[in-house]
CSV table of C-alpha atoms and ligand atoms in Angstrom, one decimal:
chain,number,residue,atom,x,y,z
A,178,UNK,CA,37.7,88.7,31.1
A,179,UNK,CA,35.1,87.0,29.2
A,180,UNK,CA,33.4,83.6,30.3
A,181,UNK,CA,35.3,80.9,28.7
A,182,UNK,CA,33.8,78.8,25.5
A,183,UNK,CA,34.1,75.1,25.0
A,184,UNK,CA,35.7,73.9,22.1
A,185,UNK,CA,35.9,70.1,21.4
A,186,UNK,CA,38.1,68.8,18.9
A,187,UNK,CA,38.4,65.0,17.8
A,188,UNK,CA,41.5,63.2,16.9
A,189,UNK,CA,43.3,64.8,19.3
A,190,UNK,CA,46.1,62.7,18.9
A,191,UNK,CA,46.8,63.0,15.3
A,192,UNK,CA,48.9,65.3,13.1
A,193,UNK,CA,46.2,67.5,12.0
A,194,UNK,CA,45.0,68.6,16.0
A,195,UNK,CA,48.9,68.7,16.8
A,196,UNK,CA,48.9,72.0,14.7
A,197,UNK,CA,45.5,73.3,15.6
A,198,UNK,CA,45.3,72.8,19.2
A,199,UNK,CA,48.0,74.8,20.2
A,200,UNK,CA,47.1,77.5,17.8
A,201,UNK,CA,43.6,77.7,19.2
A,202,UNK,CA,45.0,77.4,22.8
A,203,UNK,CA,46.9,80.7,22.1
A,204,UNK,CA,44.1,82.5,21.1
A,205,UNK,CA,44.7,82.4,17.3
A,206,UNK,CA,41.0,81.1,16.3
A,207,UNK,CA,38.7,83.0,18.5
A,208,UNK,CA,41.0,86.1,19.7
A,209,UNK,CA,43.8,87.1,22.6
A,210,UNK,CA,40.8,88.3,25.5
A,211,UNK,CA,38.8,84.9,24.8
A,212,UNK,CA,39.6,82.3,27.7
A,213,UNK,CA,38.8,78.6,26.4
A,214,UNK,CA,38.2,75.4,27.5
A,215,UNK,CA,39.3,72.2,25.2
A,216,UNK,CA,37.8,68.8,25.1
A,217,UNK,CA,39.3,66.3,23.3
A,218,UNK,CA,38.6,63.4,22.4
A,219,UNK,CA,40.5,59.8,20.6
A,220,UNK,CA,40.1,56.0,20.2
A,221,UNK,CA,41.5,54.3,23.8
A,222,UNK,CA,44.3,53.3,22.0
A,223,UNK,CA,45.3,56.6,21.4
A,224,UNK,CA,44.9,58.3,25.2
A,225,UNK,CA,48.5,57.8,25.9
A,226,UNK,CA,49.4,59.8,22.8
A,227,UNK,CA,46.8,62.2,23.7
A,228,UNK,CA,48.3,62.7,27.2
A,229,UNK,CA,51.3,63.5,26.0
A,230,UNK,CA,49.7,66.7,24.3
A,231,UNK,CA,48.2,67.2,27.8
A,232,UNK,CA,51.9,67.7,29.3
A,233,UNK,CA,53.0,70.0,26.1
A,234,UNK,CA,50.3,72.5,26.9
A,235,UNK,CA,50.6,72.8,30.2
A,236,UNK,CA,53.9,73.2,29.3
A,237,UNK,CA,52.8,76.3,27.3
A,238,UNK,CA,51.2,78.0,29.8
A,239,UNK,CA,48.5,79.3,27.9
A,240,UNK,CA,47.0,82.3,29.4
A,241,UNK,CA,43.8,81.8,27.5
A,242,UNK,CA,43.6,78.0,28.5
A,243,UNK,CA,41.6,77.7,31.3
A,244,UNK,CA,40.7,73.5,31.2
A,245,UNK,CA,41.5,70.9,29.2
A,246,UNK,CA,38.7,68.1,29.2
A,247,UNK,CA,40.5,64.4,27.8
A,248,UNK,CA,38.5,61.5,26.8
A,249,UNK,CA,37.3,58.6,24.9
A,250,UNK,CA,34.0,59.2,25.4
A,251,UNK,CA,32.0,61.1,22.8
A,252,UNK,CA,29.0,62.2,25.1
A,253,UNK,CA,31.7,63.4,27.3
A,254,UNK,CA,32.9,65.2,24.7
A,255,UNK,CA,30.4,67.1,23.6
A,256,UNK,CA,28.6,68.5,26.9
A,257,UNK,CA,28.1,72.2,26.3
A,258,UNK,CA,30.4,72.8,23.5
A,259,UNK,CA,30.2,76.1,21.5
A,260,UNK,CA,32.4,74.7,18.5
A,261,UNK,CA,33.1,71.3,17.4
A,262,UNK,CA,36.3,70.3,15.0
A,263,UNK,CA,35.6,66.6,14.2
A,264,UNK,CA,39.0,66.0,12.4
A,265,UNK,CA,39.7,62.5,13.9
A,266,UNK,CA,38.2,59.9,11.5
A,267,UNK,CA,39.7,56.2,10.4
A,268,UNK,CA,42.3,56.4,7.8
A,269,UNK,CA,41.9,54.4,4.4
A,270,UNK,CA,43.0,50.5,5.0
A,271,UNK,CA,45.6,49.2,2.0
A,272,UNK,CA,42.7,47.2,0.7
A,273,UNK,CA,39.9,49.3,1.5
A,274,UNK,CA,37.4,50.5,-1.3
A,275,UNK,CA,36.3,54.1,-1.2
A,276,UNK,CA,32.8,52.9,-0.3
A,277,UNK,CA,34.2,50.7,2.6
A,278,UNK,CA,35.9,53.7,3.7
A,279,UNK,CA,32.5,55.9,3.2
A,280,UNK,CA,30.8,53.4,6.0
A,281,UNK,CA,33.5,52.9,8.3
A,282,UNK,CA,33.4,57.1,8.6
A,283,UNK,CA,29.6,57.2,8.3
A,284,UNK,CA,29.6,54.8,11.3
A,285,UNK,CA,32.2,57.2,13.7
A,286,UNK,CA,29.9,60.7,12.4
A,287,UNK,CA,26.5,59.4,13.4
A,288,UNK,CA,27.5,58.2,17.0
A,289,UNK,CA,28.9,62.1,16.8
A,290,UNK,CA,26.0,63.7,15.2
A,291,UNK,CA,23.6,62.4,17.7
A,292,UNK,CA,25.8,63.2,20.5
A,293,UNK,CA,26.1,66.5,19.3
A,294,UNK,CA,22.2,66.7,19.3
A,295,UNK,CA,21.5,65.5,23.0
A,296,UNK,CA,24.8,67.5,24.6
A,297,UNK,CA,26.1,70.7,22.9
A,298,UNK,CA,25.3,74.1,23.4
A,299,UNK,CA,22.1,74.8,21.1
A,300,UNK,CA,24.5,77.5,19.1
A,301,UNK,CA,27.3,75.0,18.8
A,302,UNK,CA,29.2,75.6,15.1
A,303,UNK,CA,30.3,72.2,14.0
A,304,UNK,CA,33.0,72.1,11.2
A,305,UNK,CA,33.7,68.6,9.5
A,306,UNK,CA,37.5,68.0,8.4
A,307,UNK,CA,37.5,64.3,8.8
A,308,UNK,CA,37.6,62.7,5.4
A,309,UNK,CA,35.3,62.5,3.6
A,310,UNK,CA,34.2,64.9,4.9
A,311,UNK,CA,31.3,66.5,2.9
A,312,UNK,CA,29.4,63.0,3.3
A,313,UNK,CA,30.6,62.7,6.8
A,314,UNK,CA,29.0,66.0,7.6
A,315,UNK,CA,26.0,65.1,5.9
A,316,UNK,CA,25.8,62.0,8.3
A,317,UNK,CA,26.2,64.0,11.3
A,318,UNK,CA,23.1,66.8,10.1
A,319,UNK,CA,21.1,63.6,9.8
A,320,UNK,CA,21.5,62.3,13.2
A,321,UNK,CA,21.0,65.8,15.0
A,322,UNK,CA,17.7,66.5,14.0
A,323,UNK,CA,17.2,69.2,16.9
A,324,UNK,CA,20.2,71.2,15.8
A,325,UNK,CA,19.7,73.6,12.5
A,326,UNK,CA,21.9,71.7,9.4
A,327,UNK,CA,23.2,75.3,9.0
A,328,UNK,CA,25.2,74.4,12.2
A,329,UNK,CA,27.6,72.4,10.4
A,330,UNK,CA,30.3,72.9,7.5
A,331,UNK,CA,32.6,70.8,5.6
A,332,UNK,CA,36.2,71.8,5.4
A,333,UNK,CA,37.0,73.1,1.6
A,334,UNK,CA,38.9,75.6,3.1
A,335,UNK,CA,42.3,74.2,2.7
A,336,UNK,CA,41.8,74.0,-1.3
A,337,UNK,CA,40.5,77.8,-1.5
A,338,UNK,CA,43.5,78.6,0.4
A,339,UNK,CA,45.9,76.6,-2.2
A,340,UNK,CA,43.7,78.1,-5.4
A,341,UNK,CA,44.4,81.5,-3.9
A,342,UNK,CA,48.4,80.5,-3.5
A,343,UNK,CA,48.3,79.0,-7.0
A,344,UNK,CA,46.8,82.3,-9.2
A,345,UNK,CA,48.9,84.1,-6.9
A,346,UNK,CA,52.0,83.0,-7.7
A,347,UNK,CA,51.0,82.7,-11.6
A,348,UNK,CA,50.6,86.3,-11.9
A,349,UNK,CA,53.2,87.4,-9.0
A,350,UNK,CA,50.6,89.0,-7.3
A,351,UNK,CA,50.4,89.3,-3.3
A,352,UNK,CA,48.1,86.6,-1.6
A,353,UNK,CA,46.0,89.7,-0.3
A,354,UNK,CA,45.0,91.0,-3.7
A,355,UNK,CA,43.3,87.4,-4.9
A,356,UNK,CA,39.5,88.2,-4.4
A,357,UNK,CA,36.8,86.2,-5.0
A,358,UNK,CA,37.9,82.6,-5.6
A,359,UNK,CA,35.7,80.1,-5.4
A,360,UNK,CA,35.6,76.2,-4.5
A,361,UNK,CA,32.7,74.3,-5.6
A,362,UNK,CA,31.7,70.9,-4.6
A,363,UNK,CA,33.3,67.7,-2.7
A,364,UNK,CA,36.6,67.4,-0.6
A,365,UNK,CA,38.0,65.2,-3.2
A,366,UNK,CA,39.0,65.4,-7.3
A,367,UNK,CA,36.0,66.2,-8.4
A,368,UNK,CA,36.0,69.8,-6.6
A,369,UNK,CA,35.6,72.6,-8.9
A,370,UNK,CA,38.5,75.4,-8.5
A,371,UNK,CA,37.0,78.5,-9.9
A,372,UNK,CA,38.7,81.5,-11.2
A,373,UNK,CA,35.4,83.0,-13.1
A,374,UNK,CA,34.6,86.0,-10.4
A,375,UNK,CA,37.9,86.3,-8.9
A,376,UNK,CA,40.0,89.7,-9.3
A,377,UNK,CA,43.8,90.5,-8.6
A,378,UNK,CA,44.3,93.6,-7.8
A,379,UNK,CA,41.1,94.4,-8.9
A,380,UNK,CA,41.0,93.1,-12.5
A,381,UNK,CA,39.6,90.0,-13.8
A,382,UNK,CA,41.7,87.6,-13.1
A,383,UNK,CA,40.7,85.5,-16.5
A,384,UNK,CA,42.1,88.7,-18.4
A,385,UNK,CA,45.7,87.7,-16.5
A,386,UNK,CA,45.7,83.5,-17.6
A,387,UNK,CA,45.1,81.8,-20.2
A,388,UNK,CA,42.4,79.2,-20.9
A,389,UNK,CA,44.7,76.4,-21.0
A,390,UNK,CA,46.3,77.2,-18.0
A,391,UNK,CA,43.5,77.2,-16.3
A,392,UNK,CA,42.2,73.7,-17.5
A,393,UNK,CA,45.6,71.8,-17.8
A,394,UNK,CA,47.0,73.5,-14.8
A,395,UNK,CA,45.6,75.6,-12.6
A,396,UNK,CA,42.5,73.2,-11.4
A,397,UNK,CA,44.7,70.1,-11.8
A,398,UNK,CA,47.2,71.7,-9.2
A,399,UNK,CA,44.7,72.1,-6.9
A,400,UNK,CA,42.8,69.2,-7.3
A,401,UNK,CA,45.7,66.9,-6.9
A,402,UNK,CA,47.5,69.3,-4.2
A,403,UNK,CA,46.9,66.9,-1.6
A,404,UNK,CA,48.1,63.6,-3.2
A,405,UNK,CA,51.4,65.8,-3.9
A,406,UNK,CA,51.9,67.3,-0.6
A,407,UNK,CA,51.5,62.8,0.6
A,408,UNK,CA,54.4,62.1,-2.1
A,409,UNK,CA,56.4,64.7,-0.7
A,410,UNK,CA,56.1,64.3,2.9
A,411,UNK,CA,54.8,60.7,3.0
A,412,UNK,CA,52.1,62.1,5.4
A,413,UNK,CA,48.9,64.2,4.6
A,414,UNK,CA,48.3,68.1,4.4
A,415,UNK,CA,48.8,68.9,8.3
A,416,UNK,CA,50.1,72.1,9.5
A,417,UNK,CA,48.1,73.7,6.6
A,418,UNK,CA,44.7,71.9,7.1
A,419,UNK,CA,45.0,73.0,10.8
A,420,UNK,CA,45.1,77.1,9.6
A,421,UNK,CA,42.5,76.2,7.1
A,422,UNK,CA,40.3,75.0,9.6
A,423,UNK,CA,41.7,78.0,11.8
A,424,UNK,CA,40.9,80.7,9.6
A,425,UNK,CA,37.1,78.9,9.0
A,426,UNK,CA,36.2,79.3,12.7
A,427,UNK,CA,37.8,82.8,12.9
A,428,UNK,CA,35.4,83.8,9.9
A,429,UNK,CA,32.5,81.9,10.8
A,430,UNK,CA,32.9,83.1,14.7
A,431,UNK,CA,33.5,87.1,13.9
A,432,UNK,CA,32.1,87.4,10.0
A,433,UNK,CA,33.6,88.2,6.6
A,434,UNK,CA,32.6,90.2,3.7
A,435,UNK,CA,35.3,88.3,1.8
A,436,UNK,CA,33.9,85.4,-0.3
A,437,UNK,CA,35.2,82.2,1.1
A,438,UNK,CA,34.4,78.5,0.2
A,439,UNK,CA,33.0,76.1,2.1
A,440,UNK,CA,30.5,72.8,1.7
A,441,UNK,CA,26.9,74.1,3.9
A,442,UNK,CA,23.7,72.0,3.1
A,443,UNK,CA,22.6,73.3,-0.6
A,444,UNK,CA,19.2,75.0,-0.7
A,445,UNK,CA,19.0,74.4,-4.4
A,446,UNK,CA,21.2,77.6,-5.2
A,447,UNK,CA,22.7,77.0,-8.7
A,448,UNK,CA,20.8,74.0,-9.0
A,449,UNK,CA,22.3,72.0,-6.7
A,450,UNK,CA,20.7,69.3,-5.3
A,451,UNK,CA,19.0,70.5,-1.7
A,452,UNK,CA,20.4,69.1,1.3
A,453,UNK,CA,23.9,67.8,-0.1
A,454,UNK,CA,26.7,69.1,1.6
A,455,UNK,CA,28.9,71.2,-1.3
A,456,UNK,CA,31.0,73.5,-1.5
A,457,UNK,CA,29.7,77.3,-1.9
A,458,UNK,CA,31.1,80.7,-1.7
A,459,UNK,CA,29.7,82.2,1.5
A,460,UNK,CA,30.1,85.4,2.9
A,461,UNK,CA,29.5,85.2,7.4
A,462,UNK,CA,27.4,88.1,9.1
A,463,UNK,CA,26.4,87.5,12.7
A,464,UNK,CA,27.9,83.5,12.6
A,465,UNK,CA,25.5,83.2,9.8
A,466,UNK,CA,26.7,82.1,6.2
A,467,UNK,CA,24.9,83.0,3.2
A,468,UNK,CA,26.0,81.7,0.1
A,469,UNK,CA,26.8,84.2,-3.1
A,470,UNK,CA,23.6,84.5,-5.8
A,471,UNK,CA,23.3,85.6,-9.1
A,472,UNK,CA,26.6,84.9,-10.4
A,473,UNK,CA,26.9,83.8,-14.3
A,474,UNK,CA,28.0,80.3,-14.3
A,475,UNK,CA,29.4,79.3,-18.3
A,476,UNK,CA,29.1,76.0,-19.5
A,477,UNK,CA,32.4,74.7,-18.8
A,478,UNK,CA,31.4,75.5,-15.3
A,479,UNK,CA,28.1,74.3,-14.9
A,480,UNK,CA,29.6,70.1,-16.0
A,481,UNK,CA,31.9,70.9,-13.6
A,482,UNK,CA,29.5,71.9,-11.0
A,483,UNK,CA,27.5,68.8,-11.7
A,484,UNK,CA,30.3,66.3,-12.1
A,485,UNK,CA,31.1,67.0,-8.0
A,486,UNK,CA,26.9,67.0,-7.5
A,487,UNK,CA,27.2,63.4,-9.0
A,488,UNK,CA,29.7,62.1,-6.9
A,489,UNK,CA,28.0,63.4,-3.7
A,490,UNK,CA,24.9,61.7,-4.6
A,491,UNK,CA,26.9,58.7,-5.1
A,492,UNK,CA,28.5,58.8,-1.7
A,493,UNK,CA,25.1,59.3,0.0
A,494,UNK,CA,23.4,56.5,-2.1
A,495,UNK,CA,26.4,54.5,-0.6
A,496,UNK,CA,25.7,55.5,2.9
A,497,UNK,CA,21.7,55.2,3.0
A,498,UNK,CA,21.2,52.9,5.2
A,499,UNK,CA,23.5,54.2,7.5
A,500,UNK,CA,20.3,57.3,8.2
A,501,UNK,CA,18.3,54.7,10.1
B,761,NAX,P1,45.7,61.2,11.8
B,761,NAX,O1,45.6,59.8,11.4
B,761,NAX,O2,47.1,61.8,12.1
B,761,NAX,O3,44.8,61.5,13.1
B,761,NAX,C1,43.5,61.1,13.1
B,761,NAX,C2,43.2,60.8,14.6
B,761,NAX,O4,41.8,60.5,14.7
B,761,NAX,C3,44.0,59.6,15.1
B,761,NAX,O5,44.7,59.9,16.3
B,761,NAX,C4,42.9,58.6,15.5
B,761,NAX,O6,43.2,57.8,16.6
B,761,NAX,C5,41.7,59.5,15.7
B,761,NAX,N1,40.4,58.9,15.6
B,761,NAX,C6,40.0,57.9,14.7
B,761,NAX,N2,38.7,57.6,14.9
B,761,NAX,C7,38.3,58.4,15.9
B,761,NAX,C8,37.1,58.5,16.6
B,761,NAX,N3,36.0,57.7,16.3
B,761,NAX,N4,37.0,59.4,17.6
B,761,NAX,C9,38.0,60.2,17.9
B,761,NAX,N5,39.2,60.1,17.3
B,761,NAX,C10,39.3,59.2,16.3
B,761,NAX,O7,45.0,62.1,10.7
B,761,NAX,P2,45.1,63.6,10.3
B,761,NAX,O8,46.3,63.8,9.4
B,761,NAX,O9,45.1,64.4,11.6
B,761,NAX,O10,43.8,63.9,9.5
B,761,NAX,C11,42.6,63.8,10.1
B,761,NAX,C12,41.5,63.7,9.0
B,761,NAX,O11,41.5,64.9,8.2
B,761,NAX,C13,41.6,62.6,8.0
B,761,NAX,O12,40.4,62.0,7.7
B,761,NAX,C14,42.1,63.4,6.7
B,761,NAX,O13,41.8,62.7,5.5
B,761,NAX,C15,41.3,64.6,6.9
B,761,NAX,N6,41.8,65.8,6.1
B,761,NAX,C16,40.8,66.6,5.6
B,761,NAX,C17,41.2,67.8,4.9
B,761,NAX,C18,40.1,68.7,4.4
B,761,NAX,O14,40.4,69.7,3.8
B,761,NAX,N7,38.8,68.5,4.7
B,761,NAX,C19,42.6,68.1,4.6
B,761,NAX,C20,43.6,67.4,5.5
B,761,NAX,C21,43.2,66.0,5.8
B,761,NAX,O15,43.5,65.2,4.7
């Protein structure tokens, strides 16, 4: 058997972690012969809750489950963690602004960033779902100044799953045979779901759609999945942020040739601002992501690139002083 590795995820008593830490308990992120250990942390008010997760997966009997570490405590919490989900994060208030929300977060994420700094394991791979969670990641790279900001992604996952499920079922092709979709930008409206590069079955996939599909209903779709899925379900995206989040850690853990979005700390590639955290494609070679060069990017796509880069600046100009 292999040595077990430490996984902490936060908000473990809320809807998204309901789905994703059984699945990882099972074996489903990091593979059937690896043995973990979980840490998970909530607010006090939440422990109860959490405990009663406790007694459903011992009830499991996990093979692969060798501890389960439960606390309020974030220091606790991160102490020699290999991977870090940091999904628990305050949800918006009826009268909240976006920009109260943006500090409220920004507040949770640097406490987390700087214990993430001074505990975890020097390789630990931090992935951001909390919303939002692009500028909540770029918090937490700002208070961990010992730990490389390639360490940590923001989850776009979850739309560059639906964007796949969407030109899918347009041209009644299998989910498999969707290549090369990307995702560019924010977690939120502004994101960019792009069909440029991406094949079915091989052939362009722009040759299959038309135009105004693509503008009027195809990026719409996506954009707004998640306020649909809320007016359906009067809850948020759970069950499928969880295997978004899932399938990231797989990739990122054992590599993928296969382009896949997610928001890493720009470098300037495609002239995007350096050191916000957008949305890429990314191919992962040895837990190493390197995002896709030299593809053409048309005018429509370049305002809609920039639109997203606009709102990220915003959201950091709203959080500044939060960095000190
Ligand atoms: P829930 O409200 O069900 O659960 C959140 C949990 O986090 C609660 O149990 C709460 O007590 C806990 N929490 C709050 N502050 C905490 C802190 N400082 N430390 C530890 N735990 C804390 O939300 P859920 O549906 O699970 O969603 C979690 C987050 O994911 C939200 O911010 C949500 O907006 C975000 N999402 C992000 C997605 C993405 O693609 N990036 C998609 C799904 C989801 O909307």
């Amino acid at each position: 058997m292999k040595p077990p590795v430490r996984i902490a995820i936060t908000g473990g008593a809320g809807q998204i972690a309901y789905s994703l830490i059984f699945r990882i308990a099972s074996g489903e992120m990091l593979g059937p012969d690896q043995p973990v250990i979980l840490h998970l942390l909530e607010v006090p008010a939440a422990l109860k809750a959490l405990k009663g997760v406790l007694l459903e997966l011992e009830d499991c009997g996990y093979p692969l489950l060798q501890n389960v570490v439960m606390t309020d405590d974030t220091n606790l919490t991160f102490i020699d963690v290999d991977y870090a989900l940091l999904v628990g994060a305050a949800p918006r208030g009826p009268d909240m602004e976006r920009s109260d929300l943006l500090k409220v977060n920004g507040e949770i994420f640097k406490v987390q960033g700087k214990a993430l700094n001074e505990f975890a394991s020097r390789d630990v791979k931090v992935l951001v779902v909390g919303n939002p969670a692009n500028t909540n990641a770029y918090i937490a790279i700002s208070a961990a100044p010992d730990l490389n900001p390639k360490q940590f992604t923001a989850m776009m996952r979850l739309d560059h799953h639906r964007a796949i499920a969407q030109l899918a079922a347009k041209t009644g092709a299998e989910i498999t045979a969707v290549k090369n979709i990307i995702i560019w930008g924010n977690h939120s409206a502004t994101q960019y779901p792009d069909i440029s590069h991406a094949t079915v079955n091989g052939q362009p996939a722009k040759s299959l759609v038309d135009q105004d599909w693509i503008v009027n209903e195809f990026i719409p779709t996506v954009q707004q999945r998640g306020t649909e899925v809320i007016k359906a379900r009067g809850k948020s995206s759970a069950a499928s942020a969880a295997f978004a989040a899932l399938s990231l850690m797989r990739d990122w853990a054992m590599g993928t040739e296969q382009w896949v979005s997610t928001a890493i700390v720009s470098d300037g590639s495609y002239g995007i601002a350096k050191d916000l955290v957008y949305s890429f494609p990314v191919t992962i070679k040895n837990g190493e992501m390197s995002i896709v060069q030299d593809l053409e990017i048309d005018e429509f796509s370049r305002s809609c690139l920039q639109a997203s880069q606009r709102e990220l600046e915003q959201e950091r100009d709203t959080i500044a002083d939060l960095l000190h």
